[in-house]
Amino acid sequence: GAVVSQHPSRVICKSGTSVKIECRSLDFQATTMFWYRQFPKKSLMLMATSNEGSKATYEQGVEKDKFLINHASLTLSTLTVTSAHPEDSSFYICSALWGALVEAFFGQGTRLTVV
Amino acid sequence: AQSVTQLDSHVSVSEGTPVLLRCNYSSSYSPSLFWYVQHPNKGLQLLLKYTSAATLVKGINGFEAEFKKSETSFHLTKPSAHMSDAAEYFCVVSISGGYNKLIFGAGTRLAVHP
């Protein structure tokens, strides 16, 4: 199957700093990528839908100024957590849509810890 | 509104015995349903999907699921568990019928004992 690479897999940052997470589709072009957040012992919650060359669509309750999403190319979307706080600590996972709704492939996730 | 309920947060089986992971859904439309597996520190992998074709869906690694509209269920089964099946399993419903709006269940952690 297609490969989606997410980097870094783990990151620890200080409160108030920003951290960028990358999501790359390695062997296919993805016009649409999705960003999810997974709380401990909880399920994945869709944060935003990222479309190449246009602004991301955020789900209700997700602060777009805090979670900046950039989808500048067909193989790369980035999520930047700005002015991070401990409550932003979570597991963030991306997926990239392959083909016309054929299948979505997931990255391995990023464990963010804000101290 | 669409929603997914995974009835068991943890399931423990012995190697070689059957696996049953239960999932009920709620959907205003004819849903598309998926099962994903997540191994530790790995991304989610699609096991199988139902998209209004055959109600019994066969997936990878010997898993299958049956769509039962009357029971609004989409339970995942496997005849014989393997140690490598130990992982987190997510039942997922799609709002749009594709992959654009996926609603995830809370997950079921499957443990397989020797």
Coordinates of C-alpha atoms in Angstrom, one line a residue:
Chain A
G1 CA 0.0 0.0 0.0
A2 CA 0.9 3.7 -0.2
V3 CA 3.1 5.1 2.5
V4 CA 2.5 8.2 4.6
S5 CA 5.4 9.4 6.7
Q6 CA 4.9 11.6 9.7
H7 CA 7.8 13.4 11.4
P8 CA 8.8 13.7 14.1
S9 CA 7.4 10.6 15.8
R10 CA 7.9 12.2 19.3
V11 CA 8.6 15.7 20.3
I12 CA 8.9 17.4 23.7
C13 CA 8.6 21.2 23.8
K14 CA 8.4 23.9 26.4
S15 CA 5.2 25.9 27.1
G16 CA 4.9 28.9 24.8
T17 CA 7.0 27.5 22.0
S18 CA 5.7 26.3 18.6
V19 CA 6.2 22.9 17.1
K20 CA 5.8 21.8 13.5
I21 CA 4.7 18.3 12.5
E22 CA 5.1 17.1 8.9
C23 CA 3.0 14.7 7.0
R24 CA 4.3 13.4 3.7
S25 CA 2.9 11.1 1.1
L26 CA 5.9 9.2 -0.1
D27 CA 4.8 7.5 -3.3
F28 CA 1.6 9.2 -4.3
Q29 CA 0.1 12.7 -4.6
A30 CA -2.5 13.7 -2.1
T31 CA -4.7 16.6 -2.9
T32 CA -6.4 16.1 0.5
M33 CA -4.9 15.4 3.9
F34 CA -6.5 15.1 7.2
W35 CA -5.2 15.9 10.7
Y36 CA -6.5 14.0 13.7
R37 CA -5.9 14.3 17.4
Q38 CA -6.1 11.3 19.8
F39 CA -6.5 11.8 23.5
P40 CA -5.3 9.2 25.9
K41 CA -7.7 6.2 26.0
K42 CA -9.9 8.1 23.5
S43 CA -10.6 7.8 19.8
L44 CA -9.3 9.9 17.0
M45 CA -11.0 13.3 16.5
L46 CA -10.8 15.0 13.1
M47 CA -9.2 18.4 13.5
A48 CA -9.1 19.7 10.0
T49 CA -9.1 18.9 6.3
S50 CA -6.2 20.2 4.4
N51 CA -6.5 20.7 0.6
E52 CA -3.4 21.5 -1.5
G53 CA -3.2 25.1 -2.5
S54 CA -6.1 26.3 -0.4
K55 CA -7.0 27.1 3.2
A56 CA -7.7 24.2 5.6
T57 CA -11.2 23.5 6.8
Y58 CA -11.3 23.2 10.5
E59 CA -13.8 21.2 12.6
Q60 CA -16.0 23.0 15.1
G61 CA -14.1 23.8 18.3
V62 CA -10.6 23.6 16.7
E63 CA -8.7 26.9 17.0
K64 CA -7.3 27.6 13.5
D65 CA -4.9 30.3 14.9
K66 CA -3.5 27.8 17.3
F67 CA -3.3 24.8 14.9
L68 CA -1.8 26.2 11.7
I69 CA -2.1 23.9 8.7
N70 CA -0.2 24.4 5.5
H71 CA -0.6 22.1 2.4
A72 CA 1.8 23.7 0.1
S73 CA 2.5 20.7 -2.2
L74 CA 0.8 17.5 -3.3
T75 CA 3.0 15.5 -1.0
L76 CA 3.4 17.6 2.1
S77 CA 1.1 19.0 4.8
T78 CA 2.3 20.6 8.0
L79 CA 0.6 21.1 11.3
T80 CA 2.1 23.8 13.5
V81 CA 1.0 24.0 17.1
T82 CA 1.6 27.6 18.1
S83 CA 2.2 28.8 21.7
A84 CA 1.9 25.3 23.0
H85 CA 0.4 24.5 26.4
P86 CA 0.5 21.3 28.4
E87 CA -3.2 20.7 27.4
D88 CA -2.0 20.4 23.8
S89 CA -0.1 17.3 24.7
S90 CA -1.6 14.6 22.7
F91 CA -1.1 12.1 19.8
Y92 CA -1.5 13.8 16.4
I93 CA -2.0 11.7 13.3
C94 CA -2.4 12.6 9.7
S95 CA -3.9 10.8 6.8
A96 CA -3.6 11.3 3.0
L97 CA -6.3 10.6 0.6
W98 CA -5.2 8.5 -2.4
G99 CA -7.2 8.7 -5.6
A100 CA -10.8 9.8 -5.8
L101 CA -11.9 8.7 -2.4
V102 CA -10.3 5.3 -3.0
E103 CA -8.5 5.0 0.3
A104 CA -7.0 7.1 3.1
F105 CA -3.5 6.1 4.4
F106 CA -2.4 7.1 7.8
G107 CA 0.9 8.3 9.1
Q108 CA 2.5 6.7 12.2
G109 CA 1.5 9.6 14.4
T110 CA 3.4 12.2 16.5
R111 CA 3.4 12.1 20.3
L112 CA 3.6 15.7 21.5
T113 CA 4.5 16.5 25.1
V114 CA 4.4 20.1 26.3
V115 CA 6.2 20.7 29.5
Chain B
A1 CA -26.0 12.3 13.2
Q2 CA -23.4 9.6 12.6
S3 CA -21.8 7.8 15.5
V4 CA -19.9 4.7 16.3
T5 CA -20.0 2.6 19.5
Q6 CA -17.4 0.0 20.2
L7 CA -18.9 -2.1 22.9
D8 CA -15.7 -3.4 24.4
S9 CA -12.7 -1.3 25.3
H10 CA -10.6 -4.4 26.0
V11 CA -10.9 -8.0 24.6
S12 CA -8.6 -10.8 25.7
V13 CA -8.4 -14.1 23.9
S14 CA -6.0 -17.1 23.7
E15 CA -4.0 -17.7 20.7
G16 CA -5.9 -20.0 18.3
T17 CA -9.4 -19.0 19.6
P18 CA -11.9 -16.9 17.7
V19 CA -11.9 -13.1 17.9
L20 CA -15.1 -11.0 18.1
L21 CA -14.9 -7.2 18.3
R22 CA -18.2 -5.5 18.4
C23 CA -19.3 -2.3 16.7
N24 CA -22.7 -0.6 16.5
Y25 CA -23.3 2.5 14.3
S26 CA -25.8 5.2 13.9
S27 CA -26.2 6.8 10.5
S28 CA -28.9 8.8 8.8
Y29 CA -27.7 7.5 5.4
S30 CA -26.5 4.2 4.1
P31 CA -23.1 4.2 5.7
S32 CA -19.7 3.3 4.6
L33 CA -18.0 1.4 7.4
F34 CA -14.4 0.5 8.1
W35 CA -12.2 -1.3 10.5
Y36 CA -8.7 0.0 11.1
V37 CA -5.9 -1.6 13.2
Q38 CA -3.2 0.4 15.0
H39 CA -0.1 -1.4 16.3
P40 CA 2.0 0.4 18.8
N41 CA 3.9 3.4 17.4
K42 CA 2.5 2.6 14.0
G43 CA -0.1 4.4 11.8
L44 CA -3.6 3.0 11.2
Q45 CA -3.9 0.3 8.7
L46 CA -7.2 -0.5 6.9
L47 CA -8.4 -4.0 7.6
L48 CA -11.6 -3.9 5.5
K49 CA -14.4 -1.7 4.4
Y50 CA -18.1 -1.9 3.6
T51 CA -19.5 0.3 0.9
S52 CA -23.0 -1.1 0.2
A53 CA -21.9 -4.1 -1.8
A54 CA -21.8 -7.5 -0.2
T55 CA -22.8 -7.5 3.5
L56 CA -20.0 -10.0 4.4
V57 CA -16.7 -8.2 3.9
K58 CA -13.4 -10.0 3.9
G59 CA -10.3 -8.2 4.9
I60 CA -6.6 -8.7 5.3
N61 CA -5.0 -11.2 7.8
G62 CA -8.1 -13.4 8.0
F63 CA -10.4 -10.8 9.4
E64 CA -14.0 -10.3 8.2
A65 CA -17.0 -8.3 9.2
E66 CA -20.7 -8.5 8.5
F67 CA -22.9 -5.5 8.0
K68 CA -26.3 -6.1 9.6
K69 CA -28.6 -3.2 8.9
S70 CA -31.4 -4.5 11.1
E71 CA -29.0 -4.6 14.1
T72 CA -27.0 -1.5 13.0
S73 CA -23.9 -3.6 13.6
F74 CA -20.6 -4.2 11.9
H75 CA -18.8 -6.7 14.1
L76 CA -15.2 -7.8 13.3
T77 CA -14.3 -11.5 13.5
K78 CA -11.4 -13.8 13.0
P79 CA -11.7 -17.6 13.4
S80 CA -8.3 -18.0 15.0
A81 CA -6.3 -15.4 16.8
H82 CA -2.6 -14.9 16.3
M83 CA -0.2 -13.3 18.6
S84 CA 0.5 -10.6 16.0
D85 CA -3.2 -9.6 16.1
A86 CA -2.6 -7.9 19.4
A87 CA -3.3 -4.2 18.7
E88 CA -5.9 -1.4 18.9
Y89 CA -8.9 -1.8 16.6
F90 CA -11.1 1.1 15.4
C91 CA -14.5 0.9 13.9
V92 CA -15.2 3.9 11.7
V93 CA -18.2 5.3 9.9
S94 CA -18.0 7.7 7.0
I95 CA -20.4 10.7 6.9
S96 CA -20.0 11.3 3.2
G97 CA -19.6 7.7 2.1
G98 CA -15.9 8.2 1.3
Y99 CA -12.9 9.1 3.4
N100 CA -13.6 12.8 3.9
K101 CA -15.4 12.7 7.2
L102 CA -14.5 9.7 9.2
I103 CA -16.0 9.2 12.6
F104 CA -14.0 6.9 14.8
G105 CA -15.2 4.6 17.6
A106 CA -13.3 4.7 20.9
G107 CA -11.3 1.7 20.0
T108 CA -10.9 -1.9 21.3
R109 CA -7.6 -3.1 22.6
L110 CA -7.1 -6.8 21.7
A111 CA -4.8 -8.8 23.8
V112 CA -3.8 -12.3 22.6
H113 CA -2.3 -14.7 25.2
P114 CA -0.3 -17.8 24.4

